[in-house]
PDB file of C-alpha atoms in Angstrom:
ATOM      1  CA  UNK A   1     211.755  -8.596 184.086  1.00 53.00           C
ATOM      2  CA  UNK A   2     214.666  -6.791 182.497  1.00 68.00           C
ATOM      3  CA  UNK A   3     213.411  -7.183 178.413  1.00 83.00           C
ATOM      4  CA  UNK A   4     215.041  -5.466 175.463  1.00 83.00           C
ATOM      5  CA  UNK A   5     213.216  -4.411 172.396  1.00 83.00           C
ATOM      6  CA  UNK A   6     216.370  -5.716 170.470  1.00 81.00           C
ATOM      7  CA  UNK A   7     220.172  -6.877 170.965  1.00 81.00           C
ATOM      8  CA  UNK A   8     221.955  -5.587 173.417  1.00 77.00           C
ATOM      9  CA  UNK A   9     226.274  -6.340 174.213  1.00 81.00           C
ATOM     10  CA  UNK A  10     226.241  -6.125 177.559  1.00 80.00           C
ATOM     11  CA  UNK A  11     224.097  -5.190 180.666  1.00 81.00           C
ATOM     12  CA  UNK A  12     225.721  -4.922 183.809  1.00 83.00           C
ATOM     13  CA  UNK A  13     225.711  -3.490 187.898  1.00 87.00           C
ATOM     14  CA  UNK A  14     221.779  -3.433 187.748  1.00 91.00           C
ATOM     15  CA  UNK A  15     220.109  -1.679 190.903  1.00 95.00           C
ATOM     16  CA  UNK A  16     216.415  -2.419 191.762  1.00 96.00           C
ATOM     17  CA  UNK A  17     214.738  -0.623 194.667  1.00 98.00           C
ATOM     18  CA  UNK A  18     210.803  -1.471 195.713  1.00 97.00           C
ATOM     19  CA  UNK A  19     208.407  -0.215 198.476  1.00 97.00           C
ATOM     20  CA  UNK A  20     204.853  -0.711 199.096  1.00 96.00           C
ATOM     21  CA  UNK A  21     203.348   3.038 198.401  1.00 95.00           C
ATOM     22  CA  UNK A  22     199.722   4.099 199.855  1.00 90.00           C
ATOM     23  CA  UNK A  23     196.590   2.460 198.276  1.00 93.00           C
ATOM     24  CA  UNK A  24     198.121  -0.509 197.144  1.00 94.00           C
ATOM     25  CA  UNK A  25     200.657   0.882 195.337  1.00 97.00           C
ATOM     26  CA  UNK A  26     204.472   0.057 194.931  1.00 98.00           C
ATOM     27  CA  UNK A  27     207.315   2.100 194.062  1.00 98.00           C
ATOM     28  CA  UNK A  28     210.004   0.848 191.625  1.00 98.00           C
ATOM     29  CA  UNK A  29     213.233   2.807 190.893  1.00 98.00           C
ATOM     30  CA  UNK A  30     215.560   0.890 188.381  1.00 95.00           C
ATOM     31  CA  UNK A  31     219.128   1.461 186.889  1.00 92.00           C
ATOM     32  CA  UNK A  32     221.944  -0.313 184.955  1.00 89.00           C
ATOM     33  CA  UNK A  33     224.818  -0.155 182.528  1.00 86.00           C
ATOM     34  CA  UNK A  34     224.286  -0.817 178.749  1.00 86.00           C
ATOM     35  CA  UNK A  35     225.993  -1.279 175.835  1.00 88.00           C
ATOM     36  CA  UNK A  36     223.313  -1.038 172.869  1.00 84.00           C
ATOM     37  CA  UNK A  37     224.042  -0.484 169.127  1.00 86.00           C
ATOM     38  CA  UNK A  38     221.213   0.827 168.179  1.00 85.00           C
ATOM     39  CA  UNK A  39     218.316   3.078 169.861  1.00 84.00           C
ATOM     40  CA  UNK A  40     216.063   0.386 171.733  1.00 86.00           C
ATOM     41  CA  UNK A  41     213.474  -0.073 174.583  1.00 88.00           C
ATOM     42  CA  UNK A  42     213.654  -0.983 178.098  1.00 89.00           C
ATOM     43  CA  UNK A  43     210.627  -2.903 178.730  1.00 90.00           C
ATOM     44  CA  UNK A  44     209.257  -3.677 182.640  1.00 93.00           C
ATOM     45  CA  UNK A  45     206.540  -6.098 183.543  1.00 92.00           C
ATOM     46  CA  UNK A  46     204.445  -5.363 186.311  1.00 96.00           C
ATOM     47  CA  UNK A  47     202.135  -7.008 188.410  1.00 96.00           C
ATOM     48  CA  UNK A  48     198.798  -4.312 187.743  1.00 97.00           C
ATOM     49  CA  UNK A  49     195.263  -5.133 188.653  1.00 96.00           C
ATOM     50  CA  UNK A  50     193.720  -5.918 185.442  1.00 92.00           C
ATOM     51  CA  UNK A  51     192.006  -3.352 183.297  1.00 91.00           C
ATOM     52  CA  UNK A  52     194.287  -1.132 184.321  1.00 94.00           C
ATOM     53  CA  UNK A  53     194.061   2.563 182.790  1.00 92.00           C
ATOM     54  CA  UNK A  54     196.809   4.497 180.748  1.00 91.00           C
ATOM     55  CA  UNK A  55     197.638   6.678 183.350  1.00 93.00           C
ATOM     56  CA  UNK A  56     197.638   3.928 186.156  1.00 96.00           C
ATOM     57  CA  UNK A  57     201.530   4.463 186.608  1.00 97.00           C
ATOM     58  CA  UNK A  58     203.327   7.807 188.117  1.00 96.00           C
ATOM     59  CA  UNK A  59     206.939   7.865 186.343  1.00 96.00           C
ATOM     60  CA  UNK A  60     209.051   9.923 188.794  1.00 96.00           C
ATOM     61  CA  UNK A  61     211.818  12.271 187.520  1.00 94.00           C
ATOM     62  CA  UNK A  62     215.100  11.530 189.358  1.00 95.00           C
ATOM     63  CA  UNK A  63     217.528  12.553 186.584  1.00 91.00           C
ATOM     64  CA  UNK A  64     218.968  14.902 189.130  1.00 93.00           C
ATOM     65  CA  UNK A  65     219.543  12.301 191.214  1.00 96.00           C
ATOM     66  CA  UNK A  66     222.067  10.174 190.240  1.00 93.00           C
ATOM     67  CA  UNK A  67     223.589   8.696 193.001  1.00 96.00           C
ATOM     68  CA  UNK A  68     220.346   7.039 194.761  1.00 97.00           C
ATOM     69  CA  UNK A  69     221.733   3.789 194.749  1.00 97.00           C
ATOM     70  CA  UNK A  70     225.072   5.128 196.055  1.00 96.00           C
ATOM     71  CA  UNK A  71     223.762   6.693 198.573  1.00 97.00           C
ATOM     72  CA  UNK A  72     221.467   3.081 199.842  1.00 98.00           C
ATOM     73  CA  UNK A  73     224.684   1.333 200.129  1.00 96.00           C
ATOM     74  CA  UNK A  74     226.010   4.311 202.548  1.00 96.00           C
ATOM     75  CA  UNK A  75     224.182   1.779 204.597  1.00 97.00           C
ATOM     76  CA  UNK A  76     225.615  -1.729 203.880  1.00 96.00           C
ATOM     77  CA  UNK A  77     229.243  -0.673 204.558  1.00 88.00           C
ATOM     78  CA  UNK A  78     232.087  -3.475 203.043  1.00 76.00           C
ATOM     79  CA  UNK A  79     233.647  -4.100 199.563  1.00 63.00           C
ATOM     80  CA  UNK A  80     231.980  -3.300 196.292  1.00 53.00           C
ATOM     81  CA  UNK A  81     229.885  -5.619 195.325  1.00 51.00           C
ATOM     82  CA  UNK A  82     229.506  -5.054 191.488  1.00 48.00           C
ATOM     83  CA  UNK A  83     231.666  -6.792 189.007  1.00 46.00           C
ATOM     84  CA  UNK A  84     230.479  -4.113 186.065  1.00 40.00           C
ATOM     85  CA  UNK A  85     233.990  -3.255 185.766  1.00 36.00           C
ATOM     86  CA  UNK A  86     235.653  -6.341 185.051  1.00 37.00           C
ATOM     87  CA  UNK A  87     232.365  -6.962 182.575  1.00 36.00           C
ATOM     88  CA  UNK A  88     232.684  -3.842 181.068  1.00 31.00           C
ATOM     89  CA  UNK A  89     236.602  -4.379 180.549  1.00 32.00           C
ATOM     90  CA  UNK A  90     235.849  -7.056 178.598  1.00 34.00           C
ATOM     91  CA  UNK A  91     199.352   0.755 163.732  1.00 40.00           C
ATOM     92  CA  UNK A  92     196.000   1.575 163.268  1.00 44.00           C
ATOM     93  CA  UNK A  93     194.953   2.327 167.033  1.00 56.00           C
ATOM     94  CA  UNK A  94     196.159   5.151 169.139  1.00 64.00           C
ATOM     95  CA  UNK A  95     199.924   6.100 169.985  1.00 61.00           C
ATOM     96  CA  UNK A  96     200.006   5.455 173.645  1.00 62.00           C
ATOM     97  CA  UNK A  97     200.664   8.819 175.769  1.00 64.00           C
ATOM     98  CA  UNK A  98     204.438   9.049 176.724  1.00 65.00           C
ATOM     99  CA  UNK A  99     206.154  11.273 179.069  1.00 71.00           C
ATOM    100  CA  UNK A 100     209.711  12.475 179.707  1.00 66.00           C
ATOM    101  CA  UNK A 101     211.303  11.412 182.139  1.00 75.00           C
ATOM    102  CA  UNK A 102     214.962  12.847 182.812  1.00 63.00           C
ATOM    103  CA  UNK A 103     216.924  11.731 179.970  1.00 69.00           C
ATOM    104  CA  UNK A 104     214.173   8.945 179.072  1.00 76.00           C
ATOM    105  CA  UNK A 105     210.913   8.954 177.057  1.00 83.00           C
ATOM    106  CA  UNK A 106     208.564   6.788 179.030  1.00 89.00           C
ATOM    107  CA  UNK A 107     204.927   5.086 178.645  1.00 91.00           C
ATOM    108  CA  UNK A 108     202.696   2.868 180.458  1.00 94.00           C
ATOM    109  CA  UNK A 109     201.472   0.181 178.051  1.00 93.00           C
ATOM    110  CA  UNK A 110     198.238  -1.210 179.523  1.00 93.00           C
ATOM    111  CA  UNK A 111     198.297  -5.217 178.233  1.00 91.00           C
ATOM    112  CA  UNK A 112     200.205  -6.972 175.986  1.00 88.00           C
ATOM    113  CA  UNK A 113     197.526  -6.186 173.460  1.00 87.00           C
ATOM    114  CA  UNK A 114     198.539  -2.718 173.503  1.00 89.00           C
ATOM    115  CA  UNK A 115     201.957  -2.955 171.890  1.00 86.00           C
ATOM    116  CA  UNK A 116     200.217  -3.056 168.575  1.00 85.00           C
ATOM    117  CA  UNK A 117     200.518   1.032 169.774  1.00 83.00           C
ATOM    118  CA  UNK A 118     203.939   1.151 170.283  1.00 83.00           C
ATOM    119  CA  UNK A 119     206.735   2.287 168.030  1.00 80.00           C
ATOM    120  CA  UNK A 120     207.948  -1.578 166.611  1.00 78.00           C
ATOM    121  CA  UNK A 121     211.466  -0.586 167.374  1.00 74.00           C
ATOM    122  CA  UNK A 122     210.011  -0.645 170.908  1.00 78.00           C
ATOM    123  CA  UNK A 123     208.475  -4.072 171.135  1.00 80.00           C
ATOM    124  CA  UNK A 124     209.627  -7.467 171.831  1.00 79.00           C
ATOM    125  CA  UNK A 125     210.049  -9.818 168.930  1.00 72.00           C
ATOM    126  CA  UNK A 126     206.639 -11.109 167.939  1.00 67.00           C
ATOM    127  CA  UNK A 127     205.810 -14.706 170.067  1.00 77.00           C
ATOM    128  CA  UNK A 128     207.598 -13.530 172.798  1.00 80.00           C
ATOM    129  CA  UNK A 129     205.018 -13.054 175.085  1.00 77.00           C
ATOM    130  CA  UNK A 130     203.528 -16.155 173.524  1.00 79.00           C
ATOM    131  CA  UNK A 131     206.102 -18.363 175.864  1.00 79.00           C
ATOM    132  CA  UNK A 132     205.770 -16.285 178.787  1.00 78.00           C
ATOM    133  CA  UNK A 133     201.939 -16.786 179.642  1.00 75.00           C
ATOM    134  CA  UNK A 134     202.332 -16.239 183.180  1.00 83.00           C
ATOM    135  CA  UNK A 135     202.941 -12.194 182.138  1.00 86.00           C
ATOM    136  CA  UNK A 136     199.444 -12.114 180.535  1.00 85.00           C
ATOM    137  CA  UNK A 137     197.947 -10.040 182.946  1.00 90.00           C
ATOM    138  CA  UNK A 138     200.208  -7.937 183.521  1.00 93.00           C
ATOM    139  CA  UNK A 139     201.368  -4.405 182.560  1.00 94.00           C
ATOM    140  CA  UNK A 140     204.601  -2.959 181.245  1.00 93.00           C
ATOM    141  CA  UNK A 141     206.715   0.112 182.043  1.00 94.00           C
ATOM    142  CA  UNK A 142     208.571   1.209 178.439  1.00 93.00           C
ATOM    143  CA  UNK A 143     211.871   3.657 178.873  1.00 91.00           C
ATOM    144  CA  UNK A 144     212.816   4.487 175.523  1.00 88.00           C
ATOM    145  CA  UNK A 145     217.016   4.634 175.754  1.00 86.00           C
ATOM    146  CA  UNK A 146     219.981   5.967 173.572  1.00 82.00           C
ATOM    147  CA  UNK A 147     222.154   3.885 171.770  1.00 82.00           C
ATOM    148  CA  UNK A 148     225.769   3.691 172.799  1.00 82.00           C
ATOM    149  CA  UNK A 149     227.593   2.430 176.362  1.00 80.00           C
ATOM    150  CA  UNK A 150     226.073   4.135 179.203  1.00 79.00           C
ATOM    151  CA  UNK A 151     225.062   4.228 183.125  1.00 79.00           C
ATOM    152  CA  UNK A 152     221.619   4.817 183.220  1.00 79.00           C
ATOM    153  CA  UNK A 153     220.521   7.466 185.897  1.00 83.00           C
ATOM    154  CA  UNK A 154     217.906   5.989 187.765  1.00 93.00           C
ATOM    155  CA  UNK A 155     214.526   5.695 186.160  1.00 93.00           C
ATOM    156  CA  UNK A 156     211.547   5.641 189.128  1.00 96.00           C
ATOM    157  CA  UNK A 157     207.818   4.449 189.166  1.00 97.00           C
ATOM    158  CA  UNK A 158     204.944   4.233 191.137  1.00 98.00           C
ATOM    159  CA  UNK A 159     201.980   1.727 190.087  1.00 98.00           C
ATOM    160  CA  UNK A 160     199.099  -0.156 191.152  1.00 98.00           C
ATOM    161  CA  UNK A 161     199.877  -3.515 192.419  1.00 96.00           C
ATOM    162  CA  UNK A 162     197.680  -6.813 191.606  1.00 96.00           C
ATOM    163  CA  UNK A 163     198.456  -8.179 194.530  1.00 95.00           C
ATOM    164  CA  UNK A 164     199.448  -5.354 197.611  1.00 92.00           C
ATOM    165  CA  UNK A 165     200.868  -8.324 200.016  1.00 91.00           C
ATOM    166  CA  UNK A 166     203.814  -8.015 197.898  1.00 92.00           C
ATOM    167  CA  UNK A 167     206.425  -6.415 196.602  1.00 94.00           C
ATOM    168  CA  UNK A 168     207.625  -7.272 192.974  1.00 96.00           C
ATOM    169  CA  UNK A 169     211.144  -7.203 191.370  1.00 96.00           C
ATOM    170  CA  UNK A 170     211.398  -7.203 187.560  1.00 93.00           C
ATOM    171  CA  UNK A 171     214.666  -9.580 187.196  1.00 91.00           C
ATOM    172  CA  UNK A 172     213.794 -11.737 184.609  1.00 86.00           C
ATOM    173  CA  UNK A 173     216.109 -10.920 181.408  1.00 81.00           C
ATOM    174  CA  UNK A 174     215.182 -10.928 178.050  1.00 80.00           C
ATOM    175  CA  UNK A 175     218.278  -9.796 176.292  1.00 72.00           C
ATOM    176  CA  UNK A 176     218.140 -11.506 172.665  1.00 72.00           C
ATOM    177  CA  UNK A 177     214.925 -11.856 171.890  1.00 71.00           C
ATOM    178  CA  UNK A 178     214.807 -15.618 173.671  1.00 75.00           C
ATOM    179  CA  UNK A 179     213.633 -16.704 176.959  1.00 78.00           C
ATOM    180  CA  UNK A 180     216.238 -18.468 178.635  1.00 83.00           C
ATOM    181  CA  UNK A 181     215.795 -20.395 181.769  1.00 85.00           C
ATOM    182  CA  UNK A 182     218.869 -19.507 183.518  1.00 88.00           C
ATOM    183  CA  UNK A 183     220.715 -16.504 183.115  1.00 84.00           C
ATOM    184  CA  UNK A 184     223.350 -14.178 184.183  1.00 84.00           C
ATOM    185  CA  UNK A 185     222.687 -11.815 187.134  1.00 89.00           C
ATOM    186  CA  UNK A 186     224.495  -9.235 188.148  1.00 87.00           C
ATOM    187  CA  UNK A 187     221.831  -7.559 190.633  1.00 92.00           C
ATOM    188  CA  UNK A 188     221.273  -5.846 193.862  1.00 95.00           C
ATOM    189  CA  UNK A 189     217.686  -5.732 194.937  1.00 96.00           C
ATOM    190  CA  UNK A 190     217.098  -2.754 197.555  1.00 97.00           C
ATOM    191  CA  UNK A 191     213.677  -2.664 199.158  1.00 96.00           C
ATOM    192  CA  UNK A 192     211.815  -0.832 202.492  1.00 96.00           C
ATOM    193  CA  UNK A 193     209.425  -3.504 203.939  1.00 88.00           C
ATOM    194  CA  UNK A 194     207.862  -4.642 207.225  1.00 75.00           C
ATOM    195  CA  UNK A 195     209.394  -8.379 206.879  1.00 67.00           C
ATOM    196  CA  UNK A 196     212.085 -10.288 208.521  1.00 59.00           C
ATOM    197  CA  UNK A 197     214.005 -13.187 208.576  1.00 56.00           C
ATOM    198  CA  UNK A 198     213.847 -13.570 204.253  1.00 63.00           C
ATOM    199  CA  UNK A 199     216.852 -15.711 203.472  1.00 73.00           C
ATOM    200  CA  UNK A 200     219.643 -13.905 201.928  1.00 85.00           C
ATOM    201  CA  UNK A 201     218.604 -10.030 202.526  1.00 92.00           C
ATOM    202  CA  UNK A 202     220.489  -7.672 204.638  1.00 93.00           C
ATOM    203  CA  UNK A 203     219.374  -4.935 206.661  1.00 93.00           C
ATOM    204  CA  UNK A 204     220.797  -1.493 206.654  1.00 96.00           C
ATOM    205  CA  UNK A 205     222.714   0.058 209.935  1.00 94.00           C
ATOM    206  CA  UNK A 206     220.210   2.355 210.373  1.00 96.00           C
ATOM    207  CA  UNK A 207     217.179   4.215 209.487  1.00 97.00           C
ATOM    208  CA  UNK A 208     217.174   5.542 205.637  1.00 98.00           C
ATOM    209  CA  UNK A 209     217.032   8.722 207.476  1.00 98.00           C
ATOM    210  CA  UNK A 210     220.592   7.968 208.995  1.00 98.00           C
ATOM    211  CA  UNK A 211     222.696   7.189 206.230  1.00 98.00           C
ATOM    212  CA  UNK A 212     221.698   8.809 202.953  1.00 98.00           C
ATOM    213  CA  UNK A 213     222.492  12.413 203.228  1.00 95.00           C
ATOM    214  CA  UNK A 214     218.931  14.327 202.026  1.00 96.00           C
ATOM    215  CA  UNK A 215     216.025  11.402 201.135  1.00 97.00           C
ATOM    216  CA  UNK A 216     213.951  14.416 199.720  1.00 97.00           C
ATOM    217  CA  UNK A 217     215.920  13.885 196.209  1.00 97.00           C
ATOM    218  CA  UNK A 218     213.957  10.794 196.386  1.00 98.00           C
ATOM    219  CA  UNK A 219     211.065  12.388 195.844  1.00 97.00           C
ATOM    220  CA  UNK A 220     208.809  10.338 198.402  1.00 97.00           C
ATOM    221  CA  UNK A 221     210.083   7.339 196.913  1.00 98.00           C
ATOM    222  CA  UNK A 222     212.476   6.661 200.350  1.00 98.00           C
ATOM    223  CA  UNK A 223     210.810   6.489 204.265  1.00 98.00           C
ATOM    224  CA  UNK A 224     213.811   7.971 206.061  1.00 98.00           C
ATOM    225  CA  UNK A 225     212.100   6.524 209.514  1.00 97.00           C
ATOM    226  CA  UNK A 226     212.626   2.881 208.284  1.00 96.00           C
ATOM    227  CA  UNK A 227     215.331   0.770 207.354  1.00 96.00           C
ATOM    228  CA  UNK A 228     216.760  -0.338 204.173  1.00 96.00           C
ATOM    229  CA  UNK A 229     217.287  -4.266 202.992  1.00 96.00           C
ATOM    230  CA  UNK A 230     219.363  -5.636 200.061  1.00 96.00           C
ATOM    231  CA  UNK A 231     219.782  -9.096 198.717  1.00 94.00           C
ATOM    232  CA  UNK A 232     222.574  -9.719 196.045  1.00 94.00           C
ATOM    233  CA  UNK A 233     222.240 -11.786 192.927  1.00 92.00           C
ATOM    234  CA  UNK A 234     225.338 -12.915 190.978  1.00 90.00           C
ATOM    235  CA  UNK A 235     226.049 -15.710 188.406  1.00 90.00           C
ATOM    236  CA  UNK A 236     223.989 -18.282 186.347  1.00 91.00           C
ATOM    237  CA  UNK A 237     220.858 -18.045 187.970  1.00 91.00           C
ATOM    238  CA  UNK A 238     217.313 -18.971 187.820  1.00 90.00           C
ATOM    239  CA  UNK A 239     215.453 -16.669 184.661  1.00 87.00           C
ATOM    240  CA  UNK A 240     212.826 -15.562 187.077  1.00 87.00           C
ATOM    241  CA  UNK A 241     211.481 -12.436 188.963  1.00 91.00           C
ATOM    242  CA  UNK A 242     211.879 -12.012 192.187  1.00 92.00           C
ATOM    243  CA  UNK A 243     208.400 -11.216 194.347  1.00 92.00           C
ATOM    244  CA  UNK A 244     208.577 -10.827 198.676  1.00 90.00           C
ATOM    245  CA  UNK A 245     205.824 -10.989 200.729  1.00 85.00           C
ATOM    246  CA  UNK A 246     205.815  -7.544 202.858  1.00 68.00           C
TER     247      UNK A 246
END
C-alpha cells in the first residue's frame, strides 16, 4: 500500500522489488516520483507477525545506489515501459525510534495503535484505517519525504513476514486521504522467487549475477545466482496489494 500522510499532485514510475530473506523474512526496496506541496509521509503496510517489536524491521541505506531499478531492467531488454514522462509533462506516549536512511528519516510503527506516537503531519487522516480492517494486523514502514517534485532514490527494508509462503507488494494507493476501489497504476513489481508459471510476470535473461553490473550495492538485498521476474501494472486498476505465493 502506497499511503500519503496528506495531498499529493502526482505520483508516478513506481518500482517495487521483494524477496523472501532468511528466517522468514522479506526484503522490500521501493521508489517513485512525487510531486508534494508540503513535507509529508510515505506510509507502507506490511504483513508482520503480530506483536511485533520496534526494531522488528532493518531499513537498508541505498542512497548511493540510485540506479537499482535501472540496473533490474538491464535484464528485461525492450522499450521503456514508464509513462512518468508524459505524467509528469502534464502525544502522551513515546516518540517512536527513527533512523536515517539516505536522504529519508524512517521508523517502524508497530500497530495502528501506535500512530498516536507519530508526528500528526505523518499520519493518515483519522478513520482511515477504520475502512481498511483487513490492515489491522499489520505493521507500517514510515519514510518521512521533502516537499517539492522529486525521484526518490530507492528506500530498502527487511522485515518479518506474517505469513513466509509469500511475498507481499504494498500497491494499494492512498493518495487523498480516501480509499478508492480502483485506481491508477503506474507500477513495475520486481521480485527473486522460486515460482513459475504466475500469469503476467516475466523472467529476466539471466541470473541477477549476469546483468546488473556489481549486486554488492545492493547490500544483500539481490541473489546474483538467481533470476529476476517483473510484472507491469498500468491504468485504472483494482485498489489492492499485490501478494505471490513463493
Amino acid at each position: 500500500m502506497c499511503c500519503f500522510s496528506m495531498n499529493v499532485r502526482l505520483v508516478a514510475d513506481t518500482n517495487i522489488f521483494a524477496r523472501a530473506s532468511g528466517g522468514g523474512r522479506q526484503f522490500i526496496v521501493y521508489s517513485m516520483r512525487v510531486d508534494a506541496p508540503e513535507p509529508l509521509a510515505m506510509i507502507l503496510p506490511i504483513p508482520v507477525p503480530s506483536g511485533s517489536r520496534e526494531n522488528a524491521v532493518r531499513f537498508i541505506n541505498l542512497e548511493a545506489y540510485p540506479q537499482f531499478f535501472a540496473d533490474l531492467r538491464r535484464g528485461f531488454p525492450g522499450p521503456p515501459l514508464s509513462r512518468s514522462a508524459r505524467a509528469w509533462a502534464a502525544a502522551g506516549a513515546a516518540a517512536l525510534e527513527v533512523v536515517e536512511v539516505g536522504s529519508f528519516i524512517a521508523s517502524f510503527v508497530p500497530s495502528v495503535a501506535d500512530f498516536e506516537r507519530v508526528d500528526k503531519r505523518f499520519r493518515l487522516p483519522a478513520g482511515v484505517w477504520d475502512r481498511l480492517p483487513g490492515y489491522a494486523d499489520f505493521g507500517f514502514a514510515v519514510f518521512q519525504l521533502k516537499p517539492g517534485d522529486q525521484k526518490v532514490h530507492p528506500m530498502a527494508f527487511e522485515f518479518p513476514r506474517a505469513n513466509p509462503d509469500q511475498l507481499f507488494f504494498p500497491t494499494v494507493h492512498i493518495h487523498d486521504g480516501e480509499v478508492h476501489p480502483f485506481a491508477d497504476f503506474d507500477h513495475a513489481l520486481f521480485c527473486q522467487a522460486a515460482f513459475h508459471g504466475a500469469s503476467g510476470w516475466r523472467r529476466s535473461r539471466g541470473t541477477v549475477g549476469e546483468f546488473v553490473p556489481n549486486p554488492a550495492r545492493a547490500r544483500g538485498v539481490l541473489d546474483p545466482t538467481a533470476p529476476c521476474y517483473r510484472l507491469t501494472l498500468r491504468g485504472d486498476l483494482r485498489n489492492v496489494d499485490v501478494v505471490v505465493a513463493a
